[in-house]
Short mmCIF file of C-alpha atoms (C1' of nucleotides) in Angstrom, two decimals:
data_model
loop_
_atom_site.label_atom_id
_atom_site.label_comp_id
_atom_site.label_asym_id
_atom_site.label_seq_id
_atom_site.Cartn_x
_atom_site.Cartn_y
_atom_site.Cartn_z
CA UNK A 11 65.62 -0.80 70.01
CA UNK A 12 64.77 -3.09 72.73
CA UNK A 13 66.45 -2.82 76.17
CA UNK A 14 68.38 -5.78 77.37
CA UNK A 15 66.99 -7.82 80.25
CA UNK A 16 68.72 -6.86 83.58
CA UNK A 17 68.78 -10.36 84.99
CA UNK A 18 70.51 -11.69 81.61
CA UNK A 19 73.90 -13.23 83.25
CA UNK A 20 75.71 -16.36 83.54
CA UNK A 21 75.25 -18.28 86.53
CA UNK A 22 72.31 -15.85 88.01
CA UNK A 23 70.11 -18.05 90.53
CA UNK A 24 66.14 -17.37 90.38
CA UNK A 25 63.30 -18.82 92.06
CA UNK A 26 62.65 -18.61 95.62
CA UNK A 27 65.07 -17.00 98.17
CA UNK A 28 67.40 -19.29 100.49
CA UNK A 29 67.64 -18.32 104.66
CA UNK A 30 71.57 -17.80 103.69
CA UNK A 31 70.70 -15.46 100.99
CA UNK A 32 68.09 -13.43 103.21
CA UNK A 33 70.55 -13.29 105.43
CA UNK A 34 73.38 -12.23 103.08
CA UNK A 35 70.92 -9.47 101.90
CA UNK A 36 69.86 -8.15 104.88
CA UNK A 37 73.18 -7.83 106.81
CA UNK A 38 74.86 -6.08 103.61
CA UNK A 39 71.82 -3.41 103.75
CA UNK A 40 72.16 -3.29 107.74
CA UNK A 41 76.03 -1.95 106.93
CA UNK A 42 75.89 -0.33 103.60
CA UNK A 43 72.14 0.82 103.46
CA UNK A 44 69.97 0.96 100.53
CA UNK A 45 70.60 1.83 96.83
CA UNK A 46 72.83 0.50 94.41
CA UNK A 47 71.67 -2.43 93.85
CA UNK A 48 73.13 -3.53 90.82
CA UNK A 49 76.20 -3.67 92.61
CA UNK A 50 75.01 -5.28 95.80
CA UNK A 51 74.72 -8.95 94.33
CA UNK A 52 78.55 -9.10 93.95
CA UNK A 53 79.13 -6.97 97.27
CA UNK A 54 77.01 -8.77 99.03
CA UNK A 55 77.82 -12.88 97.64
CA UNK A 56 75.37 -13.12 96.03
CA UNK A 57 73.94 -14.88 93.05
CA UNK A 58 71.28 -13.22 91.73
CA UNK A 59 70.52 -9.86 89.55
CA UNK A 60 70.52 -6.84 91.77
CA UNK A 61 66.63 -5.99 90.54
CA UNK A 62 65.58 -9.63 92.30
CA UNK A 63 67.76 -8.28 95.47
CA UNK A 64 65.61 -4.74 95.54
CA UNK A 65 62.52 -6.99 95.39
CA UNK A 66 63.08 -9.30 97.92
CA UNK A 67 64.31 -6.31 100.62
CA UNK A 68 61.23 -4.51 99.52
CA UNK A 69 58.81 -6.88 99.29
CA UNK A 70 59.72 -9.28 102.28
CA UNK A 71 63.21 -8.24 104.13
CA UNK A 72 62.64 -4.98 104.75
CA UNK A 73 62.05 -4.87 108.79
CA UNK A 74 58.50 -2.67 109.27
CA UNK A 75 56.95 -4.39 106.81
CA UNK A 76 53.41 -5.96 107.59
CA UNK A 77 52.18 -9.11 107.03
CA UNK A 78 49.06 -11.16 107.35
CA UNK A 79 45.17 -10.75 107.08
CA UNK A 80 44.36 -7.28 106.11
CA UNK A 81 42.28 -5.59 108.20
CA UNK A 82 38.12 -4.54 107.33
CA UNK A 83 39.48 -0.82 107.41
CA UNK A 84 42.44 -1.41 105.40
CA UNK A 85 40.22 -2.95 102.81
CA UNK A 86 37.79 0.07 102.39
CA UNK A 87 40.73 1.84 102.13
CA UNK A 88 42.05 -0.20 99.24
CA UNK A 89 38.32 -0.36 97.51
CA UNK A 90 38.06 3.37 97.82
CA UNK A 91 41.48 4.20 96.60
CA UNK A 92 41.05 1.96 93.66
CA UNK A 93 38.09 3.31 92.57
CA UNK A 94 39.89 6.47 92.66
CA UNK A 95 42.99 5.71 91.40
CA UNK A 96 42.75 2.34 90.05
CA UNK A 97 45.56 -0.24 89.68
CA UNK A 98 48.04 2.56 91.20
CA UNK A 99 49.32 0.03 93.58
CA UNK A 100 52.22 2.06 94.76
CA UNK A 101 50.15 4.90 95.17
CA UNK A 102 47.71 2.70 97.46
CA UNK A 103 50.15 0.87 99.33
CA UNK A 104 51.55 4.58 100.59
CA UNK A 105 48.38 5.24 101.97
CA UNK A 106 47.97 1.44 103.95
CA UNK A 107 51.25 1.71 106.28
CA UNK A 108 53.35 -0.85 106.23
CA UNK A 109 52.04 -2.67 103.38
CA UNK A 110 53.63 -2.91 100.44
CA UNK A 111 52.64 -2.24 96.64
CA UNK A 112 52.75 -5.59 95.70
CA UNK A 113 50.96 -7.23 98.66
CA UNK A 114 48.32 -4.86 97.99
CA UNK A 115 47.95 -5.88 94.59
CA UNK A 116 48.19 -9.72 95.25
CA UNK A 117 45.03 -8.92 98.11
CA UNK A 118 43.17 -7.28 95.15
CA UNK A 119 43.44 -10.35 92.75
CA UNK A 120 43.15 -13.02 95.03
CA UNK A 121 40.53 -11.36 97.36
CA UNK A 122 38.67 -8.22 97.19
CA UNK A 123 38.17 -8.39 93.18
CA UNK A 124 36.76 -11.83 93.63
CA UNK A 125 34.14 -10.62 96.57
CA UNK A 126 33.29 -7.79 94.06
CA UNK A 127 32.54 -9.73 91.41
CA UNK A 128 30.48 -12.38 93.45
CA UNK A 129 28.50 -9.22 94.06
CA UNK A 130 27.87 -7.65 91.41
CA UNK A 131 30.10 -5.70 90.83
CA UNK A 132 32.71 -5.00 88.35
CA UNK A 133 35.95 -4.30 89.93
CA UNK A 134 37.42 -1.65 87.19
CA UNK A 135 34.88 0.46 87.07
CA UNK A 136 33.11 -0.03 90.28
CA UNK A 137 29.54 0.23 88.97
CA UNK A 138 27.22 -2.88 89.12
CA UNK A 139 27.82 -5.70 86.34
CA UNK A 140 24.58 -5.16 84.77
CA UNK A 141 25.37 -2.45 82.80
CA UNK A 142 22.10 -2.93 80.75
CA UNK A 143 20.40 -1.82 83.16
CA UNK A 144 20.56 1.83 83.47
CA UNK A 145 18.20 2.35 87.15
CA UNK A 146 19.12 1.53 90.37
CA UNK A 147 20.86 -1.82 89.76
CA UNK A 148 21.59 -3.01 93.09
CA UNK A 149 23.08 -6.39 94.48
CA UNK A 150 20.53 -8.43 95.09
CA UNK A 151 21.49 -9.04 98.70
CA UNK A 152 22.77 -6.76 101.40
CA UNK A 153 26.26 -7.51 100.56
CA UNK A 154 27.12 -6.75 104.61
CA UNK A 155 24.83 -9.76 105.28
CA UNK A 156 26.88 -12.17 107.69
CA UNK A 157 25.90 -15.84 106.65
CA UNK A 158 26.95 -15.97 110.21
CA UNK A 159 24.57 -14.02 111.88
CA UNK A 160 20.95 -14.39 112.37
CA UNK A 161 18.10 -13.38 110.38
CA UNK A 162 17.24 -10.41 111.93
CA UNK A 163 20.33 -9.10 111.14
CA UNK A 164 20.39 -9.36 107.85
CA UNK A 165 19.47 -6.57 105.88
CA UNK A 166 17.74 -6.61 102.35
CA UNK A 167 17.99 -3.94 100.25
CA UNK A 168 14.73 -3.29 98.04
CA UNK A 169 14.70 -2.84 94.69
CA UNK A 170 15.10 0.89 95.36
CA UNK A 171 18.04 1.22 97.18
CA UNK A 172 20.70 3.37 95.48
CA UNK A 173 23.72 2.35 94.61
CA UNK A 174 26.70 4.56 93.20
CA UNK A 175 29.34 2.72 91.86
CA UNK A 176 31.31 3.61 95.18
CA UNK A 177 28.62 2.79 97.29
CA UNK A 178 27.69 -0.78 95.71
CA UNK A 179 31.37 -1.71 95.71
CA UNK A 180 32.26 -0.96 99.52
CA UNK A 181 28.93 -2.35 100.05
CA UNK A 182 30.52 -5.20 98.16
CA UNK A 183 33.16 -5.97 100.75
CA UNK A 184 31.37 -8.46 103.52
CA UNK A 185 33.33 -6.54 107.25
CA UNK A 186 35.63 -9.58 108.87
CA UNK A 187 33.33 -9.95 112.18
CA UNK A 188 36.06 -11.14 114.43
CA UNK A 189 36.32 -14.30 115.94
CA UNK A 190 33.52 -15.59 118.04
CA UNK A 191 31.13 -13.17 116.43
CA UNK A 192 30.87 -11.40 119.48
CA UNK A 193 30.86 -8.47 118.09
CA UNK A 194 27.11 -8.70 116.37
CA UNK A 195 26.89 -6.53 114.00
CA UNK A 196 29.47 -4.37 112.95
CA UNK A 197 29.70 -0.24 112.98
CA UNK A 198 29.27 -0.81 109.30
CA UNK A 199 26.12 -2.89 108.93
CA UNK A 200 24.29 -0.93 111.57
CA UNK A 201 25.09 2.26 109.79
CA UNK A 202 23.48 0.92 106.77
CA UNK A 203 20.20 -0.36 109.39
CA UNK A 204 20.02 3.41 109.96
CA UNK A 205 19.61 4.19 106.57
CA UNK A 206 17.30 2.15 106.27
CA UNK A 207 15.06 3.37 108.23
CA UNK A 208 15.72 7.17 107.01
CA UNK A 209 13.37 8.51 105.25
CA UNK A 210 16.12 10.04 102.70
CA UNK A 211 18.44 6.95 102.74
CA UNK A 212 18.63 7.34 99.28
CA UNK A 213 20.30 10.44 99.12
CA UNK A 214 22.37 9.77 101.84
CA UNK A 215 23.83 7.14 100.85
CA UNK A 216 24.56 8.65 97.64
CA UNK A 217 26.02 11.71 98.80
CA UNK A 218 28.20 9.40 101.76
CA UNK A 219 29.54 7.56 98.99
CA UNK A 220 30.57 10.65 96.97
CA UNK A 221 32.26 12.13 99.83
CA UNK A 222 33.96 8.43 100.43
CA UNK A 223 34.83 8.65 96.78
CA UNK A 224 36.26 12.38 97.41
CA UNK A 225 38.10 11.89 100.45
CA UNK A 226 40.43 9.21 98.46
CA UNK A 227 40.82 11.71 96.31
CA UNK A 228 41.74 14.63 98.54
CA UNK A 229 44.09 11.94 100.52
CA UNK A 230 45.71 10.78 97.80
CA UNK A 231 45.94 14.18 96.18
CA UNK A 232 47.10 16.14 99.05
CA UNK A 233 50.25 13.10 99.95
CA UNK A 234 51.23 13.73 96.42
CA UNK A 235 51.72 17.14 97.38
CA UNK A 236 49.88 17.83 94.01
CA UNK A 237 47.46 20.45 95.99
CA UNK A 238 50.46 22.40 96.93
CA UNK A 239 51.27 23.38 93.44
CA UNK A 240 49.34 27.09 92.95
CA UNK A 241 47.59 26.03 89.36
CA UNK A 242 46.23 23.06 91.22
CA UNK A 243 44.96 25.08 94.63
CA UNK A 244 44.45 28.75 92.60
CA UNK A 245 40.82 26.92 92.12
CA UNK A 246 40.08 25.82 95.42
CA UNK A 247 38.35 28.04 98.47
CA UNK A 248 41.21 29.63 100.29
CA UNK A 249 39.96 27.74 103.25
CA UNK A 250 40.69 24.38 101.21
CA UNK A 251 43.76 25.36 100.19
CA UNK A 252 44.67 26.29 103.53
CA UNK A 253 42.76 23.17 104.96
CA UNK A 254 44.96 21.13 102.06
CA UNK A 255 48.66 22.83 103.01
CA UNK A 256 47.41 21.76 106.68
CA UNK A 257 47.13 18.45 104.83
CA UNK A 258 50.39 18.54 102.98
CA UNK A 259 51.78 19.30 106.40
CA UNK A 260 50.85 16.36 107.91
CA UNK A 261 51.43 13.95 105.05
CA UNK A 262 54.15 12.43 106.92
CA UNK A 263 51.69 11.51 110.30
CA UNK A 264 48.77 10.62 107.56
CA UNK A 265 51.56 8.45 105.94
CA UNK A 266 53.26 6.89 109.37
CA UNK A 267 51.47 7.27 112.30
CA UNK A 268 48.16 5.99 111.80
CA UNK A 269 48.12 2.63 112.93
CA UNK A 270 45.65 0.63 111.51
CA UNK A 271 44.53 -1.52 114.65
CA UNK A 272 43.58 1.60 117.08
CA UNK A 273 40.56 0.30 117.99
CA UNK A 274 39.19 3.44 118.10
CA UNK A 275 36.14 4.15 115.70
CA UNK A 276 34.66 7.42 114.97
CA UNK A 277 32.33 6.34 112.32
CA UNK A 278 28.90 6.14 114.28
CA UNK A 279 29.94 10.12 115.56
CA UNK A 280 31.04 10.91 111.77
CA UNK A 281 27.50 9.68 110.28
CA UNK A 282 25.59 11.50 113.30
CA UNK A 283 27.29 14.91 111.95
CA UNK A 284 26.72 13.95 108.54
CA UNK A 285 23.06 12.47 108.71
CA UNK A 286 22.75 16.67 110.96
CA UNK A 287 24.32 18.50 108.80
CA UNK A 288 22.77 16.72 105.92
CA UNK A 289 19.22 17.38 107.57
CA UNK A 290 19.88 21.46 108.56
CA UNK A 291 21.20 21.57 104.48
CA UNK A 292 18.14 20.35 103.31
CA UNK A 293 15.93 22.08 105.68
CA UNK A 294 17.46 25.15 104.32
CA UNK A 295 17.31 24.33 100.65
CA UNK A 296 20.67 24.07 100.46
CA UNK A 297 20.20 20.66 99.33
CA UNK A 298 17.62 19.52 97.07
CA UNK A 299 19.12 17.65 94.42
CA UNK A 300 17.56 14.07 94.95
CA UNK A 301 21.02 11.64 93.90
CA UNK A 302 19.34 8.24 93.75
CA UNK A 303 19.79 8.04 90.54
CA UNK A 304 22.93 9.93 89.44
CA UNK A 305 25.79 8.07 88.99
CA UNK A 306 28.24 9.15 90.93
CA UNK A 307 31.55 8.67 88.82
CA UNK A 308 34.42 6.52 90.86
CA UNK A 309 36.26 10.02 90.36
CA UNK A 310 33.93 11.60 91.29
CA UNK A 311 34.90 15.89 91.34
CA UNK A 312 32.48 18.18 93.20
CA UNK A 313 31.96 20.85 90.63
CA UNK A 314 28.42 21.64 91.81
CA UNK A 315 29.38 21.83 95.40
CA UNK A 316 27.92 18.79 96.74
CA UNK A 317 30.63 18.27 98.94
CA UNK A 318 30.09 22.03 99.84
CA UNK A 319 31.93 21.94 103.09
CA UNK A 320 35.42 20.50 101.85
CA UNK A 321 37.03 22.45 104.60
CA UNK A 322 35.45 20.84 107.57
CA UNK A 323 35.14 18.03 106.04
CA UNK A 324 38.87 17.44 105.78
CA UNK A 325 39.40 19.13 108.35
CA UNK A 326 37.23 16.34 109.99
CA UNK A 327 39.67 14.05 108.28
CA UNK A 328 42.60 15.03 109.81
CA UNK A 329 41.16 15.24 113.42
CA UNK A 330 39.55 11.89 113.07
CA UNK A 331 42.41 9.95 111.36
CA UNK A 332 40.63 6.70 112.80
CA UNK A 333 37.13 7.49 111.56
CA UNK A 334 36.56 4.20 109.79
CA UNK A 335 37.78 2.19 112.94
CA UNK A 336 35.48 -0.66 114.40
CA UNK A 337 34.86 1.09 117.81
CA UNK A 338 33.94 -0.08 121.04
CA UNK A 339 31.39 -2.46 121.21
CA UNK A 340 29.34 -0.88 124.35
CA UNK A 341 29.52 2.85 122.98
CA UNK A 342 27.81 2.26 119.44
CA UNK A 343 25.39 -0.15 120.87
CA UNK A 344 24.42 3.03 122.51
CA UNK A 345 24.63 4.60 119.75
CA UNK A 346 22.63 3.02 117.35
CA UNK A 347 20.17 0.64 119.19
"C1'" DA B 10 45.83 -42.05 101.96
"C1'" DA B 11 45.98 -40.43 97.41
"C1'" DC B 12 44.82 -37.58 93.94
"C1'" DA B 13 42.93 -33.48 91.56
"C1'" DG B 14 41.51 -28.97 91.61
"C1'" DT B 15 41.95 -24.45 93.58
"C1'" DC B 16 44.15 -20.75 95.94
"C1'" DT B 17 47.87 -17.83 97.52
"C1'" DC B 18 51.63 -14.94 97.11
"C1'" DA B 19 56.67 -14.50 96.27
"C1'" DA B 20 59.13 -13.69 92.40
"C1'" DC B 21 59.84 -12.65 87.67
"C1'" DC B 22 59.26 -10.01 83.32
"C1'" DG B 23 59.26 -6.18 80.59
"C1'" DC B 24 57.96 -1.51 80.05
"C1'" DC B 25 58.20 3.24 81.90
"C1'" DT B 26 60.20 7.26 84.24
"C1'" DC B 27 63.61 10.23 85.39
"C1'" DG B 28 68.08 11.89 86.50
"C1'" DA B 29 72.94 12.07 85.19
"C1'" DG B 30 76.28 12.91 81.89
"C1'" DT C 17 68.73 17.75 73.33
"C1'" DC C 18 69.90 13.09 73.41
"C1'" DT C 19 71.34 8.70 75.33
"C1'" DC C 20 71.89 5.58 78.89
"C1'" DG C 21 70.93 3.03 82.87
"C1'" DA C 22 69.07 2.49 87.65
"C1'" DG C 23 65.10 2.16 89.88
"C1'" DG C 24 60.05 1.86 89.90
"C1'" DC C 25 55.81 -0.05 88.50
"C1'" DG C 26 52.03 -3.15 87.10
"C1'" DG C 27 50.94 -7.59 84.98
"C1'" DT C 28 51.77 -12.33 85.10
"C1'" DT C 29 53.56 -16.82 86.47
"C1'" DG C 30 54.26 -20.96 88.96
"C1'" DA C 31 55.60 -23.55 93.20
"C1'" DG C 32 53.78 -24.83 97.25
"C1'" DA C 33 49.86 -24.94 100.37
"C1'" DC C 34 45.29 -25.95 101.00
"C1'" DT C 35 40.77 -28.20 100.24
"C1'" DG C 36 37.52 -31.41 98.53
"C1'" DT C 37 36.47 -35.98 96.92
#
DNA sequence: AACAGTCTCAACCGCCTCGAG
DNA sequence: TCTCGAGGCGGTTGAGACTGT
């Protein structure tokens, strides 16, 4: 049995909205509120099928909507949760505020898909195109390198640079340096100098891409509220589970209040506790598994306690909502030259 | 200036989910 | 338990804008 089409109806209009029907829309939602939409067309004067009247209010009427360039930050967070979570664009656009679902999706396509592919990498699974070739397939470029910017600040990776699948595909995304270039390098690309120079990039990288992979999951777990249901949290540390009600608690801030342009940037602080703690782990032996050439599944689940301290580490989360933010210019040219 | 090719994104289509009766 | 329908979701389309020649 096959449903009839909603939109099926004599005289229905379709094609792009009018001014006078935006404005017919959005003052009969201003009195009457949301909901009902099969109804509103006639309520409201309109022509069209109420499903096309839900669309456009969500999509483009509805006030706090944003609009325009997405930001570097919003697209990690769109790369990561896909990997995750893949073409959940609802789920993603809940965790980009003010975006919506289908905005998200249309950036994908058009945009970050594209830039994957042009490096290398395929954007459904996240792992490197060349599939044949099981070892550290890398693109062949730094895919951070800035045509822009000089030589010295572009960054080759050897042939022996890791690359999970998360890794090589935020790798993948080339950071907007804003206008003027003033801003040389970016928190990201001088991270990745760092590593560089490490004498255990390899693992690091690995193990900072697993975490990425993990905190989409824990975000997008935890705003589902899925964490708070005992079978789900009965296997967790109590700490996590009390870490992930603290979570659940705060899904509504995590959801609305951080605001994407604080220009605030914890990431060069983050990576110093990491690249620490990573060091005091291994100089214990709590850490010996060399990950350069695992591969690190886009969802990726810790069973073998890699991501051993989940509790801080969200915990870190929460109290550094902003930790992917470009920072301040001055401080992380202290901190990193 | 004119045309063709490409890109972007608002809007549509059809299937799925879930709650009400 | 079943059926129905509203709302939600993801995939796709196509008009208009943009870019290159």
């Amino acid at each position: 049995m096959s449903r009839k089409p909603c939109c099926v109806g004599e005289g229905l209009k379709k094609g792009a909205w009018t001014a006078e029907e935006d404005k017919k829309l959005i003052s009969y939602i201003h009195e009457h509120g949301e909901g009902g939409w099969r109804d509103i067309p006639q309520k409201a004067g309109l022509k069209r099928c109420g499903k096309s009247c839900r669309l456009r209010w969500t999509n483009y009427l509805k006030p706090d909507i944003k609009r325009g360039e997405f930001s570097y930050e919003e697209e990690q967070i769109i790369i990561m949760l896909h990997a995750s979570r893949g073409n959940k664009w609802s789920v993603i656009g809940r965790h980009l505020p003010k975006r919506t679902d289908n905005e998200v999706k249309n950036y994908w396509n058009t945009h970050l898909k594209k830039r994957l592919i042009d490096n290398g990498i395929d954007p459904v699974t996240h792992k490197p195109l060349d599939s044949s070739n099981p070892g550290p397939a890398v693109p062949k470029k730094f895919d951070c390198q800035d045509k822009s910017l000089p030589d010295e600040h572009s960054v080759q990776w050897s042939s022996t640079t890791p690359a999970s699948p998360l890794s090589s595909t935020i790798n993948s995304v080339k950071p907007k340096i804003s206008s003027g270039e003033t801003q040389i390098e970016s928190g990201f690309l001088r991270c990745k100098k760092r590593f560089e120079r490490s004498s255990s990039t390899s693992r690091l990288l690995n193990k900072v891409a697993a975490r990425a992979s993990s905190i989409g999951n824990i975000l997008s777990t935890s705003i589902e509220g899925t964490l708070s249901s005992p079978a789900s949290s009965s296997c967790l540390p109590d700490s996590f589970s009390q870490s992930s009600e603290h979570m659940i608690d705060n899904k509504e801030d995590l959801s609305t209040s951080i605001d994407i342009n604080i220009p605030e940037y914890d990431f060069p602080q983050f990576l110093e506790q990491f690249i620490n703690d990573n060091d005091e782990a291994e100089n214990t032996g709590g850490s010996n598994q060399d990950l350069l050439m695992s591969d690190v599944p886009s969802t990726f689940v810790d069973e073998d306690d890699i991501i051993g301290d989940i509790t801080s580490w969200s915990t870190y989360l929460l109290d550094h909502p902003n930790f992917m933010y470009e920072s301040d210019q001055d401080s992380e040219e202290k901190n990193f030259l």
